[in-house]
Amino acid sequence: MKEATNEIKTIGNLQYFEEVRRLLISGKEIQIPVRGHSMEPFIKEGNCVQLEAFQKRHLKLGMILLALHEGRYVLHRLVKIKNNVLVLAGDGNISQLEYVSLEDTFAAVRIKSFDGKKKDMQGKIPRFLGLSWYYSRGIRLFIIRLKKIWNLL
């Protein structure tokens, strides 16, 4: 009889997300940990998100989507739709936007988990707050620049 081992295997992001995509297509919901800071303040590094397969008919502004953009996967908020192209933005980003096709979008965030709590991310209020944060980018950029000037004085 073989002895069980607790071997840890490291795989790259592309391979990881291809497996996530395969599981979503097969009808499963997946929970993954969040890495990075691009979705702060609403989703922080170390939070977990529950993903469901992306369905075009459920598409709503303010949703958080997982998509392939220029060879890398991004988990960002849908802020605009232009001619069947989705425009995504990280909540923590001041100016960067990603333009992705419907075909390169394969998951939507349903629930965020943190500190033993779960929060619905597809309801009207979380989507409204996220879009409001996005549309305040100009003000946030202005404040950042003011702080830099203030530090120079």
mmCIF file of C-alpha atoms in Angstrom:
data_model
loop_
_atom_site.group_PDB
_atom_site.id
_atom_site.type_symbol
_atom_site.label_atom_id
_atom_site.label_comp_id
_atom_site.label_asym_id
_atom_site.label_seq_id
_atom_site.Cartn_x
_atom_site.Cartn_y
_atom_site.Cartn_z
ATOM 1 C CA MET A 1 0.000 0.000 0.000
ATOM 2 C CA LYS A 2 1.333 3.431 -0.991
ATOM 3 C CA GLU A 3 1.792 6.043 1.644
ATOM 4 C CA ALA A 4 -0.062 9.346 1.097
ATOM 5 C CA THR A 5 2.088 12.452 0.793
ATOM 6 C CA ASN A 6 1.212 16.093 1.202
ATOM 7 C CA GLU A 7 3.232 17.291 -1.732
ATOM 8 C CA ILE A 8 2.718 20.893 -2.801
ATOM 9 C CA LYS A 9 2.890 21.551 -6.515
ATOM 10 C CA THR A 10 3.311 25.043 -7.933
ATOM 11 C CA ILE A 11 1.767 25.849 -11.307
ATOM 12 C CA GLY A 12 1.757 29.033 -13.377
ATOM 13 C CA ASN A 13 -1.161 31.461 -13.603
ATOM 14 C CA LEU A 14 -2.098 30.465 -17.144
ATOM 15 C CA GLN A 15 -2.322 26.773 -16.251
ATOM 16 C CA TYR A 16 -4.194 27.588 -13.017
ATOM 17 C CA PHE A 17 -6.814 29.748 -14.715
ATOM 18 C CA GLU A 18 -7.260 27.301 -17.590
ATOM 19 C CA GLU A 19 -8.197 24.699 -14.965
ATOM 20 C CA VAL A 20 -10.548 27.201 -13.277
ATOM 21 C CA ARG A 21 -12.119 27.872 -16.693
ATOM 22 C CA ARG A 22 -12.533 24.141 -17.362
ATOM 23 C CA LEU A 23 -14.257 23.609 -14.001
ATOM 24 C CA LEU A 24 -16.578 26.579 -14.553
ATOM 25 C CA ILE A 25 -17.560 25.301 -18.004
ATOM 26 C CA SER A 26 -18.387 21.933 -16.432
ATOM 27 C CA GLY A 27 -20.938 23.712 -14.201
ATOM 28 C CA LYS A 28 -18.987 24.023 -10.974
ATOM 29 C CA GLU A 29 -18.614 27.178 -8.908
ATOM 30 C CA ILE A 30 -15.055 27.879 -7.807
ATOM 31 C CA GLN A 31 -13.637 29.783 -4.862
ATOM 32 C CA ILE A 32 -10.190 31.310 -5.341
ATOM 33 C CA PRO A 33 -7.967 33.514 -3.182
ATOM 34 C CA VAL A 34 -7.295 37.038 -4.415
ATOM 35 C CA ARG A 35 -3.736 38.174 -5.031
ATOM 36 C CA GLY A 36 -2.786 41.769 -5.682
ATOM 37 C CA HIS A 37 -4.199 45.155 -4.821
ATOM 38 C CA SER A 38 -5.904 46.268 -8.043
ATOM 39 C CA MET A 39 -9.424 45.782 -6.638
ATOM 40 C CA GLU A 40 -8.948 47.644 -3.365
ATOM 41 C CA PRO A 41 -10.796 48.987 -1.470
ATOM 42 C CA PHE A 42 -13.632 46.552 -2.281
ATOM 43 C CA ILE A 43 -11.652 43.321 -2.623
ATOM 44 C CA LYS A 44 -8.356 42.987 -0.793
ATOM 45 C CA GLU A 45 -5.450 40.612 -1.132
ATOM 46 C CA GLY A 46 -6.214 37.492 0.879
ATOM 47 C CA ASN A 47 -9.999 37.730 0.399
ATOM 48 C CA CYS A 48 -11.573 34.824 -1.455
ATOM 49 C CA VAL A 49 -14.064 35.182 -4.280
ATOM 50 C CA GLN A 50 -16.621 32.674 -5.452
ATOM 51 C CA LEU A 51 -16.749 32.545 -9.235
ATOM 52 C CA GLU A 52 -19.556 31.392 -11.474
ATOM 53 C CA ALA A 53 -19.436 30.846 -15.217
ATOM 54 C CA PHE A 54 -19.913 34.067 -17.183
ATOM 55 C CA GLN A 55 -23.250 34.337 -18.978
ATOM 56 C CA LYS A 56 -23.765 37.212 -21.373
ATOM 57 C CA ARG A 57 -27.470 37.442 -20.548
ATOM 58 C CA HIS A 58 -26.611 38.300 -16.909
ATOM 59 C CA LEU A 59 -24.155 41.047 -17.855
ATOM 60 C CA LYS A 60 -24.571 44.214 -15.751
ATOM 61 C CA LEU A 61 -22.366 47.249 -15.312
ATOM 62 C CA GLY A 62 -20.505 47.125 -12.021
ATOM 63 C CA MET A 63 -20.045 43.337 -12.044
ATOM 64 C CA ILE A 64 -16.592 41.985 -11.307
ATOM 65 C CA LEU A 65 -15.396 39.684 -14.084
ATOM 66 C CA LEU A 66 -12.484 37.345 -14.691
ATOM 67 C CA ALA A 67 -11.141 37.732 -18.227
ATOM 68 C CA LEU A 68 -8.076 37.114 -20.339
ATOM 69 C CA HIS A 69 -6.416 40.396 -21.343
ATOM 70 C CA GLU A 70 -3.253 40.471 -23.449
ATOM 71 C CA GLY A 71 -2.149 37.034 -22.262
ATOM 72 C CA ARG A 72 -2.853 37.514 -18.550
ATOM 73 C CA TYR A 73 -5.915 37.062 -16.392
ATOM 74 C CA VAL A 74 -7.541 40.046 -14.693
ATOM 75 C CA LEU A 75 -10.284 40.190 -12.089
ATOM 76 C CA HIS A 76 -11.711 43.677 -12.621
ATOM 77 C CA ARG A 77 -14.971 45.606 -12.666
ATOM 78 C CA LEU A 78 -17.101 46.060 -15.797
ATOM 79 C CA VAL A 79 -17.396 49.831 -16.279
ATOM 80 C CA LYS A 80 -18.525 50.167 -19.922
ATOM 81 C CA ILE A 81 -19.689 48.158 -22.904
ATOM 82 C CA LYS A 82 -18.698 49.421 -26.359
ATOM 83 C CA ASN A 83 -19.735 47.469 -29.476
ATOM 84 C CA ASN A 84 -19.594 44.056 -27.731
ATOM 85 C CA VAL A 85 -16.247 44.952 -26.148
ATOM 86 C CA LEU A 86 -16.179 44.989 -22.371
ATOM 87 C CA VAL A 87 -14.226 47.746 -20.641
ATOM 88 C CA LEU A 88 -12.820 46.633 -17.294
ATOM 89 C CA ALA A 89 -11.076 48.641 -14.589
ATOM 90 C CA GLY A 90 -9.460 47.672 -11.318
ATOM 91 C CA ASP A 91 -11.011 49.589 -8.418
ATOM 92 C CA GLY A 92 -7.530 50.470 -7.176
ATOM 93 C CA ASN A 93 -6.340 51.748 -10.558
ATOM 94 C CA ILE A 94 -6.588 55.447 -11.348
ATOM 95 C CA SER A 95 -6.254 55.375 -15.135
ATOM 96 C CA GLN A 96 -5.724 51.867 -16.544
ATOM 97 C CA LEU A 97 -8.514 50.194 -18.524
ATOM 98 C CA GLU A 98 -8.665 46.764 -20.146
ATOM 99 C CA TYR A 99 -10.673 46.102 -23.302
ATOM 100 C CA VAL A 100 -11.769 42.460 -23.571
ATOM 101 C CA SER A 101 -14.067 40.497 -25.825
ATOM 102 C CA LEU A 102 -17.045 38.527 -24.588
ATOM 103 C CA GLU A 103 -15.198 35.347 -25.650
ATOM 104 C CA ASP A 104 -12.245 36.176 -23.369
ATOM 105 C CA THR A 105 -14.522 36.719 -20.365
ATOM 106 C CA PHE A 106 -15.331 33.539 -18.526
ATOM 107 C CA ALA A 107 -16.320 34.182 -14.905
ATOM 108 C CA ALA A 108 -18.218 36.582 -12.687
ATOM 109 C CA VAL A 109 -17.635 37.117 -8.969
ATOM 110 C CA ARG A 110 -20.722 36.108 -6.974
ATOM 111 C CA ILE A 111 -19.520 36.292 -3.394
ATOM 112 C CA LYS A 112 -16.552 37.762 -1.541
ATOM 113 C CA SER A 113 -15.390 35.980 1.621
ATOM 114 C CA PHE A 114 -13.295 37.654 4.314
ATOM 115 C CA ASP A 115 -12.873 37.261 8.084
ATOM 116 C CA GLY A 116 -15.495 34.506 8.169
ATOM 117 C CA LYS A 117 -18.086 36.755 6.454
ATOM 118 C CA LYS A 118 -19.630 36.472 3.008
ATOM 119 C CA LYS A 119 -20.791 39.399 0.906
ATOM 120 C CA ASP A 120 -22.907 39.274 -2.265
ATOM 121 C CA MET A 121 -21.028 41.164 -4.998
ATOM 122 C CA GLN A 122 -23.736 41.068 -7.697
ATOM 123 C CA GLY A 123 -26.433 43.026 -5.897
ATOM 124 C CA LYS A 124 -27.397 46.569 -6.869
ATOM 125 C CA ILE A 125 -25.643 48.228 -3.918
ATOM 126 C CA PRO A 126 -22.171 46.645 -4.380
ATOM 127 C CA ARG A 127 -22.341 47.324 -8.136
ATOM 128 C CA PHE A 128 -23.462 50.933 -7.560
ATOM 129 C CA LEU A 129 -20.705 51.545 -4.997
ATOM 130 C CA GLY A 130 -18.080 50.064 -7.320
ATOM 131 C CA LEU A 131 -19.205 52.181 -10.276
ATOM 132 C CA SER A 132 -19.343 55.290 -8.072
ATOM 133 C CA TRP A 133 -15.762 54.591 -7.020
ATOM 134 C CA TYR A 134 -14.786 54.206 -10.683
ATOM 135 C CA TYR A 135 -16.423 57.497 -11.680
ATOM 136 C CA SER A 136 -14.632 59.283 -8.817
ATOM 137 C CA ARG A 137 -11.247 58.518 -10.457
ATOM 138 C CA GLY A 138 -10.766 62.141 -11.540
ATOM 139 C CA ILE A 139 -11.285 63.440 -8.025
ATOM 140 C CA ARG A 140 -9.016 60.738 -6.576
ATOM 141 C CA LEU A 141 -6.278 61.599 -9.084
ATOM 142 C CA PHE A 142 -6.625 65.295 -8.239
ATOM 143 C CA ILE A 143 -6.230 64.534 -4.515
ATOM 144 C CA ILE A 144 -3.152 62.376 -5.165
ATOM 145 C CA ARG A 145 -1.577 65.220 -7.144
ATOM 146 C CA LEU A 146 -2.431 67.737 -4.425
ATOM 147 C CA LYS A 147 -0.755 65.504 -1.846
ATOM 148 C CA LYS A 148 2.382 65.332 -3.983
ATOM 149 C CA ILE A 149 2.468 69.119 -4.352
ATOM 150 C CA TRP A 150 1.854 69.518 -0.610
ATOM 151 C CA ASN A 151 4.803 67.235 0.139
ATOM 152 C CA LEU A 152 7.032 69.418 -2.073
ATOM 153 C CA LEU A 153 6.228 72.588 -0.113
#
